[in-house]
Coordinates of C-alpha atoms in Angstrom, one line a residue:
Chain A
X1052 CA -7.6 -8.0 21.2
X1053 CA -6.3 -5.9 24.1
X1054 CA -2.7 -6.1 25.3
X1055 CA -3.9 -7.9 28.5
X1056 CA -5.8 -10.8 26.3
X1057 CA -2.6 -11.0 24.4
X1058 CA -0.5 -11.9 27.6
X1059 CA -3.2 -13.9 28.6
X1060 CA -3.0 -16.5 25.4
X1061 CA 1.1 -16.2 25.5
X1062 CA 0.8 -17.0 29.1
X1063 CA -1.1 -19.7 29.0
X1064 CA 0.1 -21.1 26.1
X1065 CA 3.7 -21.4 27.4
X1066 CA 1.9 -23.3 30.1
X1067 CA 0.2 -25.9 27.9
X1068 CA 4.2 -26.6 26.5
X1069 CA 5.4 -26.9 29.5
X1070 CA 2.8 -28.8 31.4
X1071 CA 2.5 -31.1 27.9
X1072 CA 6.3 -32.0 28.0
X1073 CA 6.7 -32.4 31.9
X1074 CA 3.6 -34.9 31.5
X1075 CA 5.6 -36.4 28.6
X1076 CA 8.3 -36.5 30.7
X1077 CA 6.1 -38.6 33.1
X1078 CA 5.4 -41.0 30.7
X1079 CA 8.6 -41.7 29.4
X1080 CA 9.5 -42.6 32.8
X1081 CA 6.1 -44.7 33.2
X1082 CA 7.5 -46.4 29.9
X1083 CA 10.9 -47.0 31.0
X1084 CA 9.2 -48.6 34.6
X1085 CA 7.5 -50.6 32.6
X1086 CA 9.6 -52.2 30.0
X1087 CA 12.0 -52.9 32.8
X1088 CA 9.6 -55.1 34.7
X1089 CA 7.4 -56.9 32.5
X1090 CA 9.7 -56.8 28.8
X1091 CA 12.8 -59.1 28.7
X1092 CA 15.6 -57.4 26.5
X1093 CA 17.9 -59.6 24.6
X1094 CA 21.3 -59.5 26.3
X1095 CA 23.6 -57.1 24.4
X1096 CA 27.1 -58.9 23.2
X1097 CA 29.5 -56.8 25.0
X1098 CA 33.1 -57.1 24.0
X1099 CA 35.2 -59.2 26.6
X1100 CA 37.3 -57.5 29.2
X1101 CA 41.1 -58.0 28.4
X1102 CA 42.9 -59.0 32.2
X1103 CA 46.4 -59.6 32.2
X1104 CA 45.5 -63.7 32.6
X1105 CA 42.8 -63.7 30.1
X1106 CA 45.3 -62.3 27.6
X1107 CA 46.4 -64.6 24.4
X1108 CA 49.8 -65.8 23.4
X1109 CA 51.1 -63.7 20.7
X1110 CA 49.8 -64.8 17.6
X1111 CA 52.3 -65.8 14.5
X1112 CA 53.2 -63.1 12.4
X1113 CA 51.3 -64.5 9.5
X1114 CA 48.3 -64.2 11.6
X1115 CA 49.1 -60.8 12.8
X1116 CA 48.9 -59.8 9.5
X1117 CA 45.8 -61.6 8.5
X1118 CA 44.3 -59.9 11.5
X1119 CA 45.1 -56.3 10.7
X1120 CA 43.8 -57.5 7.0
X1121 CA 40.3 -57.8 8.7
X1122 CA 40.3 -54.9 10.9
X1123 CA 41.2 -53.1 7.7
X1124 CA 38.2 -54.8 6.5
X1125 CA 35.7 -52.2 8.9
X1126 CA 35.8 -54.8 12.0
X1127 CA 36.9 -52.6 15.1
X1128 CA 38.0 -54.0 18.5
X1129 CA 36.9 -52.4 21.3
X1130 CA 38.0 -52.9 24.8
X1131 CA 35.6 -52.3 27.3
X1132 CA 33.7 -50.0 25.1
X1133 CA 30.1 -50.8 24.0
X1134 CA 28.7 -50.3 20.9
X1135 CA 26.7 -47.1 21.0
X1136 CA 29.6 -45.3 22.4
X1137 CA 31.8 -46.8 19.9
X1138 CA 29.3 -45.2 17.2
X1139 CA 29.6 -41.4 19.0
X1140 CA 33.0 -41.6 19.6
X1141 CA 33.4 -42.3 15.4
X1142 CA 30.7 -39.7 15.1
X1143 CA 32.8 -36.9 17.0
X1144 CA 35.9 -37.7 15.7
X1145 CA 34.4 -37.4 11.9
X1146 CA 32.9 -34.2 13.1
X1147 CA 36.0 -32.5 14.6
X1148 CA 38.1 -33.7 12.1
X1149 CA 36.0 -33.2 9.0
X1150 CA 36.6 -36.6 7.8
X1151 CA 33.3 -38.8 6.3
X1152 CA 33.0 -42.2 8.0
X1153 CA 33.5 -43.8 5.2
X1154 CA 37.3 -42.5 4.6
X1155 CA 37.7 -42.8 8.6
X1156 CA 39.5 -46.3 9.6
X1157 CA 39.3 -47.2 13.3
X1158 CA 41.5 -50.7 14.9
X1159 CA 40.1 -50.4 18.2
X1160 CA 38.4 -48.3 20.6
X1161 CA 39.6 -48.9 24.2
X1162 CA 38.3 -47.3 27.4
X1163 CA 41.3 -45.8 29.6
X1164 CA 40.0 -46.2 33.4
Chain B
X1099 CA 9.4 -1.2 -41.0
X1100 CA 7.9 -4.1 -40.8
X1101 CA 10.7 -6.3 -39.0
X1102 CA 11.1 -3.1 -36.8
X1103 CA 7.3 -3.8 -36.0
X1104 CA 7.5 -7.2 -35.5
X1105 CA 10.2 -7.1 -32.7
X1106 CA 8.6 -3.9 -31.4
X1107 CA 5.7 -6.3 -31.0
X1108 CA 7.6 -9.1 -29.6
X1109 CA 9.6 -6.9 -27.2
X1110 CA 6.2 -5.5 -25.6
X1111 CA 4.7 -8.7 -25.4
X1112 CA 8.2 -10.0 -23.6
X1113 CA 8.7 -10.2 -19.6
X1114 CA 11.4 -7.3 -20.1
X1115 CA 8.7 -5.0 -21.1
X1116 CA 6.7 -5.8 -18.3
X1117 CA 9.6 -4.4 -16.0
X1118 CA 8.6 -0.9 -17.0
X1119 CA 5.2 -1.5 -15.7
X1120 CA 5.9 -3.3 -12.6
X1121 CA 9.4 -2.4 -11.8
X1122 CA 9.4 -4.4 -8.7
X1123 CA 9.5 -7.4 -10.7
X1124 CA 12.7 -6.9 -11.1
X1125 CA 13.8 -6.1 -7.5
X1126 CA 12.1 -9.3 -6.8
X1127 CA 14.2 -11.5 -9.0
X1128 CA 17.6 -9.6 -7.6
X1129 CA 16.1 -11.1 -4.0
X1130 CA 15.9 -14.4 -5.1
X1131 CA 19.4 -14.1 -6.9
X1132 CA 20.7 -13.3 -3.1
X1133 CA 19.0 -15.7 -1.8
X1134 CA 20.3 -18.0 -4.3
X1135 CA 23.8 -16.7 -3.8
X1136 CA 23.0 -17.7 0.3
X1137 CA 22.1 -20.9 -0.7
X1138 CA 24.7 -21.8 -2.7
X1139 CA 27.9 -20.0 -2.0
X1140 CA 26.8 -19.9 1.7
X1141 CA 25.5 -22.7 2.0
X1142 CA 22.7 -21.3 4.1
X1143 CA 20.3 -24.7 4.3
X1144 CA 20.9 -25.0 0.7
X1145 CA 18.2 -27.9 0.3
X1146 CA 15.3 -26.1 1.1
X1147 CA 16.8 -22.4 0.0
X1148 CA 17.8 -23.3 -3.2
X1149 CA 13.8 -24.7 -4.2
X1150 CA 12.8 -21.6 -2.0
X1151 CA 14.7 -18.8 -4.1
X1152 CA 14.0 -20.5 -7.2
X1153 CA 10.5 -20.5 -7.2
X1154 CA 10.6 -17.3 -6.1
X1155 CA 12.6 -16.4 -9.6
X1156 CA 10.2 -18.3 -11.3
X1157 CA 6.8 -16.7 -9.9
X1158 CA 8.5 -13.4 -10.5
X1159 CA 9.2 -13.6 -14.3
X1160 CA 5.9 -11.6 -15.8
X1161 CA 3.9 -13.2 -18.0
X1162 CA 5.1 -16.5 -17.8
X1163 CA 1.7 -17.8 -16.3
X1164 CA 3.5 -20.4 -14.1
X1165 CA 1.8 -19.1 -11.1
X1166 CA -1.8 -20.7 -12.3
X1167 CA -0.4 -23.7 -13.9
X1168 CA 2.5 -26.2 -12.1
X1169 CA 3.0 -24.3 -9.2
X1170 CA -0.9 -23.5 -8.6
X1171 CA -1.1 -27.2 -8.1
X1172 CA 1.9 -27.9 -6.7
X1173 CA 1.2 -25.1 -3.8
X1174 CA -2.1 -27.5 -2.9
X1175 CA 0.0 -29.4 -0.6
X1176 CA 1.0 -26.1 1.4
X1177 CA -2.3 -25.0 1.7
X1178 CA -3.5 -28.3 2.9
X1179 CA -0.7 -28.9 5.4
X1180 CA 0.2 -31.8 3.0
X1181 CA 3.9 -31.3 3.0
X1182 CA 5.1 -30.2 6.2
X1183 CA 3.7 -33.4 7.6
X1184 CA 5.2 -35.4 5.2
X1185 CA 8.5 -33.7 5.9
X1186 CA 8.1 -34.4 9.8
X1187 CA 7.4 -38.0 8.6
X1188 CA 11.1 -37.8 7.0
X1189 CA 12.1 -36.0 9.9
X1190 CA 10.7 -38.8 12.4
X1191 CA 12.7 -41.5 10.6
X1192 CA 15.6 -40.1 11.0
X1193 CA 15.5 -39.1 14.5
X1194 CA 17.0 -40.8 17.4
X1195 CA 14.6 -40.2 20.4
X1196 CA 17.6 -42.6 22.5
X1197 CA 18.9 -39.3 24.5
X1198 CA 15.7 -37.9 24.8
X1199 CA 13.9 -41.4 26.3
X1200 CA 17.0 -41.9 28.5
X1201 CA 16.9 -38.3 30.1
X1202 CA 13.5 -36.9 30.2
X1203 CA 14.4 -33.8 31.8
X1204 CA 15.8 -32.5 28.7
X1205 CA 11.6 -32.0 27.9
X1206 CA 12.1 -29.1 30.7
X1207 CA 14.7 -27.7 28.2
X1208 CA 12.8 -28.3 25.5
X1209 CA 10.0 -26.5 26.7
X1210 CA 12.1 -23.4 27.8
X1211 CA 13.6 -22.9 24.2
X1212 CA 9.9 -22.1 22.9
X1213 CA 9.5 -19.0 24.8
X1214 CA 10.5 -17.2 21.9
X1215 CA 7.3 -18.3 19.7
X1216 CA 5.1 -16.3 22.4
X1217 CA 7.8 -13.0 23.2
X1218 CA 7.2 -12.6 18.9
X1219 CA 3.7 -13.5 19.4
X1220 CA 3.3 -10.2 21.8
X1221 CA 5.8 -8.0 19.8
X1222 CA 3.8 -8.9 16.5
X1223 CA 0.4 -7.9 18.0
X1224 CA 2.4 -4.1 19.1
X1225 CA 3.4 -3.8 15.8
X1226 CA 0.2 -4.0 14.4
X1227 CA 0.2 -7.4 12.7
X1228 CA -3.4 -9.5 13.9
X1229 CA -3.7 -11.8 15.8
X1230 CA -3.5 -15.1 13.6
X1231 CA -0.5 -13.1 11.9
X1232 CA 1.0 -12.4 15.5
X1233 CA 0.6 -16.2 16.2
X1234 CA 2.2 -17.4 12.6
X1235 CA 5.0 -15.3 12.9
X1236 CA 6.1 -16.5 16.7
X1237 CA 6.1 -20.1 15.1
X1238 CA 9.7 -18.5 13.4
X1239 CA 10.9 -19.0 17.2
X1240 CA 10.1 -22.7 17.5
X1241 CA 13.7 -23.0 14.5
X1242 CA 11.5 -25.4 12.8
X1243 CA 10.7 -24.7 9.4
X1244 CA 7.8 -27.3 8.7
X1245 CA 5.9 -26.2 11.4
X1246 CA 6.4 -22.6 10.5
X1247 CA 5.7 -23.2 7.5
X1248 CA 1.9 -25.5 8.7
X1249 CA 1.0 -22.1 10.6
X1250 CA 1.5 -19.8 8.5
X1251 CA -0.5 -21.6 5.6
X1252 CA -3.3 -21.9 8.2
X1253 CA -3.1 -18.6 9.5
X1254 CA -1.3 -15.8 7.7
X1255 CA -1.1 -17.2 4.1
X1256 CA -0.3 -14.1 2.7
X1257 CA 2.8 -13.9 5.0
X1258 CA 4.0 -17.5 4.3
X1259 CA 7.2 -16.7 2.2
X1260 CA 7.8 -14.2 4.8
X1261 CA 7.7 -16.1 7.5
X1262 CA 9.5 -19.6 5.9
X1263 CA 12.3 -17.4 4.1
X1264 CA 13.1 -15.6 8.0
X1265 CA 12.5 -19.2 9.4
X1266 CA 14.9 -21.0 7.2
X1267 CA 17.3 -17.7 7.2
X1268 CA 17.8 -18.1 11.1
X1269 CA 17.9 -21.6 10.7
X1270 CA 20.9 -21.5 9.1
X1271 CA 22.2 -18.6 10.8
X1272 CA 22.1 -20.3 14.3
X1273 CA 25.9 -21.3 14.5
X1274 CA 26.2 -17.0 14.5
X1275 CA 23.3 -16.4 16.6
X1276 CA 23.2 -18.6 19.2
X1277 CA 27.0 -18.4 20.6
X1278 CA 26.8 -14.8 21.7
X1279 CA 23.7 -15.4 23.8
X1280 CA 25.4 -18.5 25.2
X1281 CA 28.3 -17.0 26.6
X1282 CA 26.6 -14.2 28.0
X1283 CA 24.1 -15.9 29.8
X1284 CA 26.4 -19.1 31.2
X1285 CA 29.7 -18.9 32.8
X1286 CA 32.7 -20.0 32.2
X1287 CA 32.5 -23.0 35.2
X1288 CA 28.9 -23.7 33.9
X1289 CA 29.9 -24.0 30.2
X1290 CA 32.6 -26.2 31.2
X1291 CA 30.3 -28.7 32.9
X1292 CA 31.1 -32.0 32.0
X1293 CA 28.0 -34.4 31.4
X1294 CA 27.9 -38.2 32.6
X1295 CA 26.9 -40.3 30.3
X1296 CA 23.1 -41.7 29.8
X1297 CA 21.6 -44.9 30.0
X1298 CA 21.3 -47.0 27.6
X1299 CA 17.8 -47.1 26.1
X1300 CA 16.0 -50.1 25.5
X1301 CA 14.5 -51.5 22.1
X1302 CA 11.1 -51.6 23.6
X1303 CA 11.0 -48.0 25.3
X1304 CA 12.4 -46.8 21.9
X1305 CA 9.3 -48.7 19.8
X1306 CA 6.3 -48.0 22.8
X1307 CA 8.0 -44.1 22.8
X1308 CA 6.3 -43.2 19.7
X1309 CA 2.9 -44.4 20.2
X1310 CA 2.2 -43.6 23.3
X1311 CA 3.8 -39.9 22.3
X1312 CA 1.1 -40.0 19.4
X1313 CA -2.0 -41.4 21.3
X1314 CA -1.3 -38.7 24.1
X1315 CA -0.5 -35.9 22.8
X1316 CA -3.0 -36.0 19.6
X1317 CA -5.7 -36.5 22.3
X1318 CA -4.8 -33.6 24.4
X1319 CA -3.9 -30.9 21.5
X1320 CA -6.2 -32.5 18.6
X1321 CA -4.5 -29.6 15.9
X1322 CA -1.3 -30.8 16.6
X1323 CA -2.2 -34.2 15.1
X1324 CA -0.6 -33.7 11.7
X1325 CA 2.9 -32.7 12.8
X1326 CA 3.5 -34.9 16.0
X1327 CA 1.5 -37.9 14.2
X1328 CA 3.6 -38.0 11.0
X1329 CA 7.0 -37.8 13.2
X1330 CA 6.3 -40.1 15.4
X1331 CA 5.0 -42.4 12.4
X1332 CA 8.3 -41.9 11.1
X1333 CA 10.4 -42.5 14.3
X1334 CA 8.0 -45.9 14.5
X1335 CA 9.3 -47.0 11.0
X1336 CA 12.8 -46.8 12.2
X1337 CA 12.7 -47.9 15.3
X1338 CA 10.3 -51.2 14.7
X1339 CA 13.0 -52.8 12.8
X1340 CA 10.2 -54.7 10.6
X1341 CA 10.1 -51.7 8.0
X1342 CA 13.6 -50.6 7.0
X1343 CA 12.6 -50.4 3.2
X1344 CA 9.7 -47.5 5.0
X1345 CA 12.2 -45.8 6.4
X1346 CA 14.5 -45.7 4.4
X1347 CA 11.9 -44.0 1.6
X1348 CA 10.7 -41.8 4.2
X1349 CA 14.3 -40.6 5.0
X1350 CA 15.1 -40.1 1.4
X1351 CA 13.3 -40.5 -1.5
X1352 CA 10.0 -39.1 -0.2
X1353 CA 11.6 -36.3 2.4
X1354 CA 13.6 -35.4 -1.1
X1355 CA 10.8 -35.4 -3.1
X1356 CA 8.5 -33.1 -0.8
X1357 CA 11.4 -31.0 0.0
X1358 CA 11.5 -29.9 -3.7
X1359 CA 7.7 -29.5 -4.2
X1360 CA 7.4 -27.8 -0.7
X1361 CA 10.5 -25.4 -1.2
X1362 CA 9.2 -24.2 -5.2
X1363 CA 5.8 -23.6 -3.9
X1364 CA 6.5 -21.5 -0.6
X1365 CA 8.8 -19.4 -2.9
X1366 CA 6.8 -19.2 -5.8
X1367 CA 4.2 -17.1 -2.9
X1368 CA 6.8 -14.7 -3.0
X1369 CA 5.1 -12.3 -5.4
X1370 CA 6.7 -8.5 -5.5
X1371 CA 3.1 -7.2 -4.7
X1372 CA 2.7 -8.5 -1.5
X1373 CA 6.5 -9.2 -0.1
X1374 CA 7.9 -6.0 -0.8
X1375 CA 6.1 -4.3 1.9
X1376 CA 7.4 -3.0 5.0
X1377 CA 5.8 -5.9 7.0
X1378 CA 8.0 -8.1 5.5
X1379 CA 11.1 -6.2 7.1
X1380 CA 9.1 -6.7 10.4
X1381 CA 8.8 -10.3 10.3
X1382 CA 12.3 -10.9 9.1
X1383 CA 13.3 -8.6 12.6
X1384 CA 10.7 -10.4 14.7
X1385 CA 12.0 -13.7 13.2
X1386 CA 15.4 -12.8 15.2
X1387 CA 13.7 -12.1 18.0
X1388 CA 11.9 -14.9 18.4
X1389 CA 15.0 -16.9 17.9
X1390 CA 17.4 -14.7 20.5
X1391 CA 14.6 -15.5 22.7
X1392 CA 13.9 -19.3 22.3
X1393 CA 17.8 -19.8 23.0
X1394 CA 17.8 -17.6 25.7
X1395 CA 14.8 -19.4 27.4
X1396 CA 16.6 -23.2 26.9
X1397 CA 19.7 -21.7 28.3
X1398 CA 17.6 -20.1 31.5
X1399 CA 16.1 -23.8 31.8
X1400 CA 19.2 -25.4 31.5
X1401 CA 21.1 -23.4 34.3
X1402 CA 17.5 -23.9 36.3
X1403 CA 18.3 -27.5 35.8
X1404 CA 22.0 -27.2 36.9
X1405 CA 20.9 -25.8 39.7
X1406 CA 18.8 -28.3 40.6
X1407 CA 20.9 -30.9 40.1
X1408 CA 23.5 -29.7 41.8
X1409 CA 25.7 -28.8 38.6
X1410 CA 25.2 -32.1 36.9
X1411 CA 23.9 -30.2 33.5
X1412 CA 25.7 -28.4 31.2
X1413 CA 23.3 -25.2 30.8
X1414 CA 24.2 -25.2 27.2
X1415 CA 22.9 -28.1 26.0
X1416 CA 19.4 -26.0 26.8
X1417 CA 20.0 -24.1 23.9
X1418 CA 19.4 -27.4 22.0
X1419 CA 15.9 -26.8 22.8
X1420 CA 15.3 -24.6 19.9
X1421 CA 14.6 -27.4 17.4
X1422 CA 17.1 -27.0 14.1
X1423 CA 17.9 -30.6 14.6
X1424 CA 21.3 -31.4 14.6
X1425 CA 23.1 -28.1 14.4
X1426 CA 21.8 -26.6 17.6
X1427 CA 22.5 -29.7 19.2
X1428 CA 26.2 -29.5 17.2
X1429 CA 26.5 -25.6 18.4
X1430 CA 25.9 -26.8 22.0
X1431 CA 28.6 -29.4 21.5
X1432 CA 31.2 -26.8 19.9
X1433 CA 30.9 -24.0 22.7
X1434 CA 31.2 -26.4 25.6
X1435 CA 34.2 -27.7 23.9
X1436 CA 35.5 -24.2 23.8
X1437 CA 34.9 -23.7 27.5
X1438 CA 37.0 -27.5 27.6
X1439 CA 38.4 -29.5 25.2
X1440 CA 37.4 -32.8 27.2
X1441 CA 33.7 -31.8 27.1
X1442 CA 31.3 -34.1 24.7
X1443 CA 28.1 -32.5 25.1
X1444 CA 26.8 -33.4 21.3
X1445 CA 24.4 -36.6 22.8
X1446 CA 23.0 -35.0 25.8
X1447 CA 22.2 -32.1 23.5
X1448 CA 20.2 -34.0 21.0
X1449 CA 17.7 -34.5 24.3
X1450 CA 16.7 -30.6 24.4
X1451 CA 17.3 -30.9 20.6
X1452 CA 14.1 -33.5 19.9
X1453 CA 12.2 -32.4 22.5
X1454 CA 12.2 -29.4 21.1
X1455 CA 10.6 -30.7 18.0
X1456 CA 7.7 -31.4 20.0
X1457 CA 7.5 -28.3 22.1
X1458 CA 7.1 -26.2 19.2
X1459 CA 4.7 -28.5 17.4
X1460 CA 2.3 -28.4 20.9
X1461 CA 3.0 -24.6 20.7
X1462 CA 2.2 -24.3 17.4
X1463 CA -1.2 -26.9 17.7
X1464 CA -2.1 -24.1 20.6
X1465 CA -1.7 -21.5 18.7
X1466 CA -4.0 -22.9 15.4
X1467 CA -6.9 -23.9 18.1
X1468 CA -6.9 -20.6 19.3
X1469 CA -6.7 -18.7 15.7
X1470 CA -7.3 -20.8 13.6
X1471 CA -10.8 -20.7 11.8

């Protein structure tokens, strides 16, 4: 096989990835077109927006405490905040600070706008 | 004189004997003691070079006849492409398509990053190697081990430890590898980028994702069936919902299991008479090649794509693109945080990241329909 061949293949075959993924791309975008118009999603819960009128009455201190009992437990609040960036938020944080999940405790996650 | 005979007897019937005639033996089981040392003092990808250098030691110890018994069979599923499939299956279960699905464009990056597999492809056929050798050992610049490893057992089967020990090596080497090239080829304003975040993807685009990936691109590169079939298989397990118990053995006990099997058998190729040869230096230098390429055509993509964009893309997440699923996704993440602290470029990494997956499996299916027999 002379050089020229060689180049050839390379060139070519860097071609077929590139033309592959950018018709991928394509499709992924067909996908997403379609799912949208015809495929109902079920709603996601999000977690409800604190306002200053919406907030509650402080709660006894007995319940406080039973409160922070639960959030103990593994439930997290999170304030404006939905799920899946809840999860990569926990995710980073483990990473950077070398801490496993499971030894990790998070009260709440609050977006600062 | 006759107990002197009878350990004379058993010391020349003994593996140490057989160092005198075959001294490279020897040198052989020193290697896979490094490479065991890497594994596990290192920690370089210590689950597959750990079963790598061991079966290395154990096809090296003469006489033992290992070589035509356990690992004879167990070496079946390399040569048939069983394993590396089954790892991709694994591989597919555990992957999260989400970033890739809610910015296609990272396929751009993805596509970039395999420029490598074809810059060693060239350099392998100046140094002499052929063609289907040339091919195998550019598949070292895709950073993905099972399909390295499903080349080279289809083409260049006497280069196979070769090729998955360099693979594997790099692999774990990218966190040293990869940052040099990134700060020489990206600013300082580019690198500190910061990315917006991605849509949300939905359950549906994540479950049709996979099958429409499979349908298409098995039609369109038949050879790349095996590889893009079994990880898109996988990814369907996970995402369906229906077949967590699947998935879950997919992720685990199987991925576990065939890591083992596939890891003694690629090393137990390893044999002193064929790896100790200069061409096994060559691939190991080409192996870094391809890889210094591969990162350096995801990061030329990604600044391509900032460009375009108007400097909405972090060029480093293009480095992603080199496969090695998470780290090079996690390397992406760590330098862009050294350009600024405030910079979270770990999710829109794992687009390039996973795309990448793909790329080098279509770049490897091209290269087994053109070489392959």
């Amino acid at each position: 096989m002379s050089f020229g061949q060689a180049l050839m293949i390379a060139l070519s075959g860097f071609i077929t990835v590139f033309l592959m993924l950018v018709i991928l791309w394509g499709l992924i975008v067909a996908i997403n077109k379609v799912t949208s118009s015809f495929i109902k999603e079920p709603e996601v819960k999000k977690a409800p927006r604190r306002t200053p009128a919406a907030r509650p009455a402080p709660a006894p201190a007995a319940e406080a405490v039973e409160t922070e009992k639960k959030t103990y437990g593994g439930e997290i609040k999170l304030f404006n905040v939905d799920e899946k960036t809840a999860a990569c938020i926990m995710a980073i944080i483990s990473d950077e600070t070398k801490i496993p999940l499971d030894q990790l405790i998070f009260r709440s996650i609050k977006a600062v706008e | 004189m006759v107990i002197i005979d009878v350990l004379m007897k058993i010391f020349m019937e003994s593996g140490f004997a057989a160092f005198f005639e075959e001294p490279r033996y020897l040198f052989m089981i020193l290697i896979a003691c490094f490479l065991l040392y890497l594994g596990i003092r290192k920690k370089y990808e210590p689950l597959l070079m750990i079963p790598i250098a061991f079966g290395m030691l154990l096809a090296n110890l003469p006489r033992t006849g290992i070589t035509e018994g356990l690992i004879h069979y167990l070496s079946l599923g390399v040569e048939y492409g069983i394993y590396p499939s089954l790892v991709f299956l694994g591989t597919g279960a555990m992957t999260d398509f989400g970033p890739l699905i809610a910015n296609p464009s990272s396929l751009i990056m993805g596509a970039g990053a395999q420029f490598g597999i074809f810059t060693a492809f060239l350099m392998a056929l100046v140094l002499g190697f052929e063609p289907n050798v040339a091919a195998a050992i550019g598949v070292i610049g895709g950073a993905d081990g099972p399909t390295a490893i499903l080349t080279a057992s289809k083409l260049a089967m006497d280069y196979l430890p070769a090729i998955a020990i360099a693979a594997y090596s790099y692999m774990a080497l990218i966190p040293m590898i990869q940052p040099p090239i990134m700060r020489l080829l990206t600013t300082e304003d580019e690198r500190k980028i910061v990315m917006k975040q991605a849509r949300t993807v939905s359950k549906s685009e994540k479950i049709i994702f996979p099958i429409v990936v499979t349908i298409f691109v098995a039609l369109l590169i038949p050879d790349t069936a095996p590889l893009v079939g079994m990880l898109m298989f996988g990814n369907l397990l996970k995402e369906s919902g229906l077949t967590d118990r699947l998935s879950d053995t997919a992720q685990n006990a199987l991925t576990n299991t065939v890591v083992i099997f596939l890891g003694i058998s690629v090393g137990a190729k390893a044999i002193a008479t064929t790896f100790l040869t200069l061409r096994t230096i060559e691939i190991v230098i080409l192996g870094l090649i391809a890889f210094s390429f591969s990162t350096a055509g995801g990061l030329m993509l990604g600044k391509i794509m900032c460009k375009l964009t108007g400097g909405k893309v972090n060029p480093l997440i293009g480095s992603a693109g080199v496969s090695a699923v998470p780290m090079a996704a996690r390397v992406s993440q760590s330098e862009g945080q050294k350009a600024n602290p405030g910079n979270f470029l770990l999710m829109h990494a794992m687009g390039p990241n996973v795309a990448g997956v793909i790329g080098s499996a279509v770049a490897a299916g091209f290269m087994l329909k053109i070489f392959g027999s």
